[in-house]
Amino acid sequence: MRPDASVESHHFEALGTSCSLFAVGQPHGRLLEGESWVRRLGARLTRFSEDSELSRLNRGTGEWVPISDEMDEILSAALRAHEMSAGLVNVAVLPAMLAVGYTRPLIEGAGVATLESLRPLLPLPDVLELRDGEARVQDGCGVDLGGIAKGWMADRLSETLGPNVVVNLGGDLRARGSGPRGDGWPVGLGGATLLLRNQGAATSSTRRRRWGEDGRGGTPPHLWGGGPKGRRGGSLHHLIDARTGSPANTGLEEVSVVAASGFEAEVVAKTALLLGPDLAPAYCAAHAMAWWLSGTHDD
């Protein structure tokens, strides 16, 4: 095994979460450029700014709205995620998010919930249409890109940042290249350290972005054994079950997976959590390279 190569790292807060970039053979300025790209694109994809590209799309329901190439690619990825998950991963979740009180960044406190308005989500192809340079969202619906955007962004940034890098955007992670010692990048996942090489990892969890009672936290995939804790407890959270339109309650609280890309890992992890403990193991065995499941009563 060859000696460790020098690893340049950079940590920052963006997309409402903690982000980290690691690279071998790249100057620190290259990582700063990566942060700038995340911030610029994140500002266009947030639903918490009236001026964002996503907000303009959601305001223009029923009409064809011009979109950027990046938005077109992310919305296309969202449609693929819906197909890959048999409809369980559905970005047409904005009305449900608003109904459970997730009306603003949670650092500002949750809004007022209107749970009586919750309904099963419509299939995404019935809500979202794409054509060359334009998108249309059905009247009365709205899109929240969430983890799909983070997984896509981690993959895209890893391709441009350098040949031997890790991009971790709040737990949506893509490792590219052979790592600092030539045997892969060490990534903490489910209490173990795995060596990833040209692979992605993601965690889907109902233990974070909860509001209500205080409780204990869960941990997303992270490098070098560190990482922020989340929160558990309370009755409302951000992960919506498309079958009910309500916060998921499947018997699983957290699923972490390794897959071929950050986008695929995000879709598989979320689908497995929504399937619940009886079906998730078989689904992960068919779609993931490694996985870890944590149920309601697990430590």
Short mmCIF file of C-alpha atoms in Angstrom, two decimals:
data_model
loop_
_atom_site.label_atom_id
_atom_site.label_comp_id
_atom_site.label_asym_id
_atom_site.label_seq_id
_atom_site.Cartn_x
_atom_site.Cartn_y
_atom_site.Cartn_z
CA MET A 1 0.00 0.00 0.00
CA ARG A 2 1.47 3.33 -0.99
CA PRO A 3 1.93 6.17 1.56
CA ASP A 4 -0.90 8.59 2.17
CA ALA A 5 -1.12 11.38 -0.38
CA SER A 6 -1.78 14.88 0.88
CA VAL A 7 -5.52 15.53 1.22
CA GLU A 8 -6.87 19.05 0.86
CA SER A 9 -10.19 19.59 2.65
CA HIS A 10 -12.80 22.31 2.88
CA HIS A 11 -15.94 22.49 5.03
CA PHE A 12 -18.85 24.92 4.75
CA GLU A 13 -22.56 25.34 5.41
CA ALA A 14 -24.84 25.42 2.35
CA LEU A 15 -28.11 23.91 1.11
CA GLY A 16 -29.33 24.05 4.72
CA THR A 17 -26.74 21.48 5.80
CA SER A 18 -23.03 20.78 6.40
CA CYS A 19 -20.91 20.19 3.30
CA SER A 20 -17.36 18.88 2.90
CA LEU A 21 -14.98 18.62 -0.04
CA PHE A 22 -11.83 16.49 -0.05
CA ALA A 23 -9.27 16.23 -2.84
CA VAL A 24 -5.87 14.76 -3.60
CA GLY A 25 -3.63 16.77 -5.90
CA GLN A 26 -5.81 19.88 -5.98
CA PRO A 27 -5.11 23.35 -4.54
CA HIS A 28 -7.39 24.70 -1.83
CA GLY A 29 -8.63 27.33 -4.24
CA ARG A 30 -10.18 24.58 -6.35
CA LEU A 31 -12.28 23.53 -3.38
CA LEU A 32 -13.33 27.13 -2.81
CA GLU A 33 -14.52 27.20 -6.42
CA GLY A 34 -16.53 24.06 -5.64
CA GLU A 35 -18.18 25.79 -2.69
CA SER A 36 -19.06 28.78 -4.88
CA TRP A 37 -20.69 26.47 -7.44
CA VAL A 38 -22.75 24.76 -4.70
CA ARG A 39 -23.91 28.10 -3.34
CA ARG A 40 -24.81 29.54 -6.75
CA LEU A 41 -26.79 26.52 -7.87
CA GLY A 42 -28.33 26.01 -4.44
CA ALA A 43 -29.67 29.58 -4.55
CA ARG A 44 -31.46 28.72 -7.78
CA LEU A 45 -32.92 25.45 -6.47
CA THR A 46 -34.23 26.55 -3.08
CA ARG A 47 -37.94 26.96 -2.46
CA PHE A 48 -37.24 29.40 0.38
CA SER A 49 -36.44 32.33 -1.93
CA GLU A 50 -39.13 33.95 -4.05
CA ASP A 51 -36.49 34.85 -6.64
CA SER A 52 -35.12 31.33 -7.16
CA GLU A 53 -35.56 29.43 -10.39
CA LEU A 54 -37.53 26.73 -8.54
CA SER A 55 -39.90 29.27 -6.99
CA ARG A 56 -40.56 30.81 -10.41
CA LEU A 57 -41.40 27.36 -11.75
CA ASN A 58 -43.76 26.65 -8.85
CA ARG A 59 -45.45 30.05 -9.25
CA GLY A 60 -46.05 29.40 -12.94
CA THR A 61 -48.26 26.34 -12.48
CA GLY A 62 -50.24 25.44 -15.56
CA GLU A 63 -47.86 27.34 -17.85
CA TRP A 64 -44.68 26.40 -19.67
CA VAL A 65 -41.82 28.11 -17.83
CA PRO A 66 -38.30 28.54 -19.28
CA ILE A 67 -35.68 26.62 -17.29
CA SER A 68 -31.90 26.36 -17.28
CA ASP A 69 -29.95 23.36 -18.48
CA GLU A 70 -29.14 22.43 -14.88
CA MET A 71 -32.78 22.57 -13.83
CA ASP A 72 -33.72 20.47 -16.86
CA GLU A 73 -31.18 17.81 -15.87
CA ILE A 74 -32.29 17.77 -12.23
CA LEU A 75 -35.99 17.56 -13.12
CA SER A 76 -35.18 14.74 -15.56
CA ALA A 77 -33.33 13.00 -12.72
CA ALA A 78 -36.40 13.46 -10.52
CA LEU A 79 -38.55 11.72 -13.12
CA ARG A 80 -36.02 8.86 -13.25
CA ALA A 81 -36.10 8.64 -9.45
CA HIS A 82 -39.89 8.33 -9.54
CA GLU A 83 -39.61 5.48 -12.03
CA MET A 84 -36.75 3.74 -10.15
CA SER A 85 -38.73 3.83 -6.90
CA ALA A 86 -42.11 2.78 -8.34
CA GLY A 87 -43.48 6.18 -7.39
CA LEU A 88 -42.25 6.31 -3.79
CA VAL A 89 -39.67 9.05 -4.44
CA ASN A 90 -41.76 11.93 -5.70
CA VAL A 91 -40.57 15.55 -5.78
CA ALA A 92 -44.17 16.79 -6.28
CA VAL A 93 -44.22 17.05 -2.52
CA LEU A 94 -44.41 20.80 -1.95
CA PRO A 95 -48.10 20.95 -0.90
CA ALA A 96 -47.44 18.21 1.67
CA MET A 97 -44.34 20.02 2.97
CA LEU A 98 -46.36 23.18 3.47
CA ALA A 99 -49.19 21.23 5.14
CA VAL A 100 -46.88 19.73 7.77
CA GLY A 101 -45.50 23.18 8.57
CA TYR A 102 -42.20 23.04 6.67
CA THR A 103 -42.83 26.49 5.25
CA ARG A 104 -39.41 28.04 5.95
CA PRO A 105 -35.90 26.91 6.95
CA LEU A 106 -36.26 25.02 10.22
CA ILE A 107 -33.59 27.18 11.84
CA GLU A 108 -36.35 29.82 11.81
CA GLY A 109 -38.85 27.42 13.41
CA ALA A 110 -41.61 25.35 11.87
CA GLY A 111 -44.73 26.99 10.52
CA VAL A 112 -48.34 26.15 11.30
CA ALA A 113 -49.36 22.65 10.21
CA THR A 114 -52.63 22.09 8.33
CA LEU A 115 -52.69 18.30 8.38
CA GLU A 116 -56.30 18.04 7.27
CA SER A 117 -55.17 19.05 3.78
CA LEU A 118 -52.78 16.11 3.37
CA ARG A 119 -53.54 13.83 0.43
CA PRO A 120 -51.69 11.05 -1.44
CA LEU A 121 -49.34 12.53 -4.00
CA LEU A 122 -50.18 12.43 -7.69
CA PRO A 123 -47.72 10.46 -9.85
CA LEU A 124 -44.90 12.79 -10.83
CA PRO A 125 -45.39 12.36 -14.63
CA ASP A 126 -48.95 13.66 -14.11
CA VAL A 127 -47.59 16.74 -12.33
CA LEU A 128 -44.37 17.60 -14.15
CA GLU A 129 -43.80 17.88 -17.91
CA LEU A 130 -40.56 18.73 -19.68
CA ARG A 131 -39.80 19.86 -23.20
CA ASP A 132 -36.83 21.58 -24.77
CA GLY A 133 -35.79 24.34 -22.35
CA GLU A 134 -39.15 24.48 -20.57
CA ALA A 135 -41.09 22.78 -17.78
CA ARG A 136 -44.71 22.83 -16.66
CA VAL A 137 -46.14 21.98 -13.23
CA GLN A 138 -49.82 21.09 -12.94
CA ASP A 139 -52.16 23.60 -11.28
CA GLY A 140 -52.41 23.13 -7.52
CA CYS A 141 -49.10 21.25 -7.34
CA GLY A 142 -45.49 22.14 -6.56
CA VAL A 143 -41.99 20.69 -6.59
CA ASP A 144 -39.40 20.46 -3.81
CA LEU A 145 -36.15 18.94 -5.13
CA GLY A 146 -34.58 18.11 -1.75
CA GLY A 147 -32.19 15.16 -1.69
CA ILE A 148 -32.52 14.52 -5.42
CA ALA A 149 -30.80 17.83 -6.08
CA LYS A 150 -28.09 17.16 -3.50
CA GLY A 151 -27.29 13.73 -4.93
CA TRP A 152 -27.18 15.12 -8.47
CA MET A 153 -24.99 18.02 -7.36
CA ALA A 154 -22.55 15.73 -5.54
CA ASP A 155 -22.13 13.64 -8.68
CA ARG A 156 -21.73 16.64 -10.96
CA LEU A 157 -19.25 18.45 -8.72
CA SER A 158 -17.14 15.32 -8.27
CA GLU A 159 -16.78 15.10 -12.06
CA THR A 160 -15.42 18.64 -12.34
CA LEU A 161 -13.50 19.01 -9.07
CA GLY A 162 -10.76 16.50 -9.90
CA PRO A 163 -9.98 12.82 -10.53
CA ASN A 164 -9.45 11.90 -6.85
CA VAL A 165 -12.06 13.65 -4.70
CA VAL A 166 -14.98 13.29 -2.33
CA VAL A 167 -18.00 15.58 -2.38
CA ASN A 168 -20.29 15.33 0.66
CA LEU A 169 -23.37 17.55 0.57
CA GLY A 170 -25.18 16.90 3.81
CA GLY A 171 -24.76 13.13 3.58
CA ASP A 172 -25.32 12.82 -0.17
CA LEU A 173 -21.82 11.77 -1.11
CA ARG A 174 -19.79 10.85 -4.17
CA ALA A 175 -16.27 9.41 -3.92
CA ARG A 176 -14.19 9.53 -7.08
CA GLY A 177 -10.75 8.05 -7.58
CA SER A 178 -8.54 5.86 -5.44
CA GLY A 179 -8.35 7.99 -2.29
CA PRO A 180 -5.29 9.15 -0.35
CA ARG A 181 -3.70 5.66 -0.02
CA GLY A 182 -4.80 4.11 -3.28
CA ASP A 183 -7.36 1.75 -1.74
CA GLY A 184 -10.39 4.04 -1.72
CA TRP A 185 -11.81 6.89 0.31
CA PRO A 186 -12.70 6.04 3.96
CA VAL A 187 -16.36 6.82 4.63
CA GLY A 188 -18.27 6.16 7.84
CA LEU A 189 -21.54 4.37 7.19
CA GLY A 190 -23.75 2.67 9.76
CA GLY A 191 -21.07 2.52 12.40
CA ALA A 192 -18.44 1.04 10.06
CA THR A 193 -15.76 2.57 7.85
CA LEU A 194 -15.95 1.57 4.20
CA LEU A 195 -13.46 2.30 1.44
CA LEU A 196 -15.31 3.80 -1.54
CA ARG A 197 -13.90 4.18 -5.01
CA ASN A 198 -16.04 5.70 -7.77
CA GLN A 199 -19.15 5.13 -5.68
CA GLY A 200 -21.85 7.15 -3.95
CA ALA A 201 -23.41 6.98 -0.50
CA ALA A 202 -26.49 8.53 1.05
CA THR A 203 -28.63 8.41 4.16
CA SER A 204 -32.38 8.88 4.30
CA SER A 205 -33.62 9.60 7.78
CA THR A 206 -36.66 10.73 9.75
CA ARG A 207 -34.43 11.53 12.74
CA ARG A 208 -33.35 14.89 11.35
CA ARG A 209 -35.45 17.86 10.33
CA ARG A 210 -38.08 16.96 12.89
CA TRP A 211 -40.04 19.40 14.96
CA GLY A 212 -41.85 18.74 18.22
CA GLU A 213 -40.29 16.99 21.18
CA ASP A 214 -36.55 16.98 21.77
CA GLY A 215 -34.73 13.70 21.30
CA ARG A 216 -31.58 11.99 20.25
CA GLY A 217 -29.84 12.18 16.92
CA GLY A 218 -28.85 10.04 13.96
CA THR A 219 -25.69 10.35 11.89
CA PRO A 220 -25.35 10.65 8.08
CA PRO A 221 -22.44 9.21 6.13
CA HIS A 222 -19.32 11.20 6.97
CA LEU A 223 -15.58 11.12 6.52
CA TRP A 224 -12.99 10.36 9.16
CA GLY A 225 -15.56 9.30 11.76
CA GLY A 226 -16.95 12.78 12.45
CA GLY A 227 -20.11 14.59 11.49
CA PRO A 228 -23.03 16.50 12.91
CA LYS A 229 -25.77 14.84 14.87
CA GLY A 230 -29.38 15.14 13.83
CA ARG A 231 -32.55 15.08 15.86
CA ARG A 232 -35.09 12.46 16.67
CA GLY A 233 -38.46 12.73 18.31
CA GLY A 234 -41.58 14.77 17.72
CA SER A 235 -44.49 13.88 15.48
CA LEU A 236 -43.64 15.70 12.23
CA HIS A 237 -40.72 15.42 9.86
CA HIS A 238 -39.77 16.23 6.28
CA LEU A 239 -39.82 12.78 4.65
CA ILE A 240 -43.23 12.39 3.03
CA ASP A 241 -44.73 9.04 2.05
CA ALA A 242 -46.17 9.55 -1.44
CA ARG A 243 -48.82 6.89 -0.78
CA THR A 244 -50.41 8.93 2.01
CA GLY A 245 -49.01 12.43 1.63
CA SER A 246 -48.10 12.31 5.33
CA PRO A 247 -44.74 12.04 7.13
CA ALA A 248 -43.45 8.49 6.70
CA ASN A 249 -44.02 6.00 9.52
CA THR A 250 -42.83 2.66 8.17
CA GLY A 251 -40.90 1.17 11.09
CA LEU A 252 -37.58 2.37 9.68
CA GLU A 253 -36.10 5.66 10.79
CA GLU A 254 -32.80 5.67 8.94
CA VAL A 255 -31.32 3.91 5.92
CA SER A 256 -27.78 4.37 4.60
CA VAL A 257 -26.60 2.82 1.35
CA VAL A 258 -23.67 2.66 -1.05
CA ALA A 259 -24.52 2.68 -4.76
CA ALA A 260 -22.94 3.55 -8.08
CA SER A 261 -23.53 7.30 -7.68
CA GLY A 262 -24.73 9.82 -5.13
CA PHE A 263 -28.02 10.20 -7.01
CA GLU A 264 -28.66 6.45 -7.07
CA ALA A 265 -27.73 6.13 -3.39
CA GLU A 266 -30.19 8.90 -2.52
CA VAL A 267 -33.02 7.20 -4.42
CA VAL A 268 -32.30 3.73 -3.03
CA ALA A 269 -31.97 4.93 0.56
CA LYS A 270 -35.22 6.88 0.46
CA THR A 271 -37.10 4.09 -1.30
CA ALA A 272 -35.89 1.51 1.22
CA LEU A 273 -36.95 3.66 4.15
CA LEU A 274 -40.41 4.12 2.65
CA LEU A 275 -40.74 0.40 1.97
CA GLY A 276 -40.19 -0.41 5.65
CA PRO A 277 -38.29 -3.20 7.42
CA ASP A 278 -40.03 -6.13 5.73
CA LEU A 279 -39.27 -5.13 2.12
CA ALA A 280 -36.21 -2.88 2.47
CA PRO A 281 -33.58 -5.67 2.83
CA ALA A 282 -34.56 -7.33 -0.45
CA TYR A 283 -34.77 -3.98 -2.22
CA CYS A 284 -31.33 -2.94 -0.98
CA ALA A 285 -29.88 -6.31 -1.93
CA ALA A 286 -31.08 -5.73 -5.49
CA HIS A 287 -30.07 -2.07 -5.81
CA ALA A 288 -27.27 -1.24 -3.36
CA MET A 289 -23.66 -2.35 -2.89
CA ALA A 290 -23.87 -2.02 0.91
CA TRP A 291 -26.59 -0.86 3.28
CA TRP A 292 -27.51 -0.26 6.90
CA LEU A 293 -31.06 -0.12 8.29
CA SER A 294 -32.15 1.35 11.60
CA GLY A 295 -35.67 0.85 12.95
CA THR A 296 -37.85 2.76 15.33
CA HIS A 297 -36.56 0.96 18.41
CA ASP A 298 -32.89 0.61 17.40
CA ASP A 299 -30.15 2.35 19.30
#
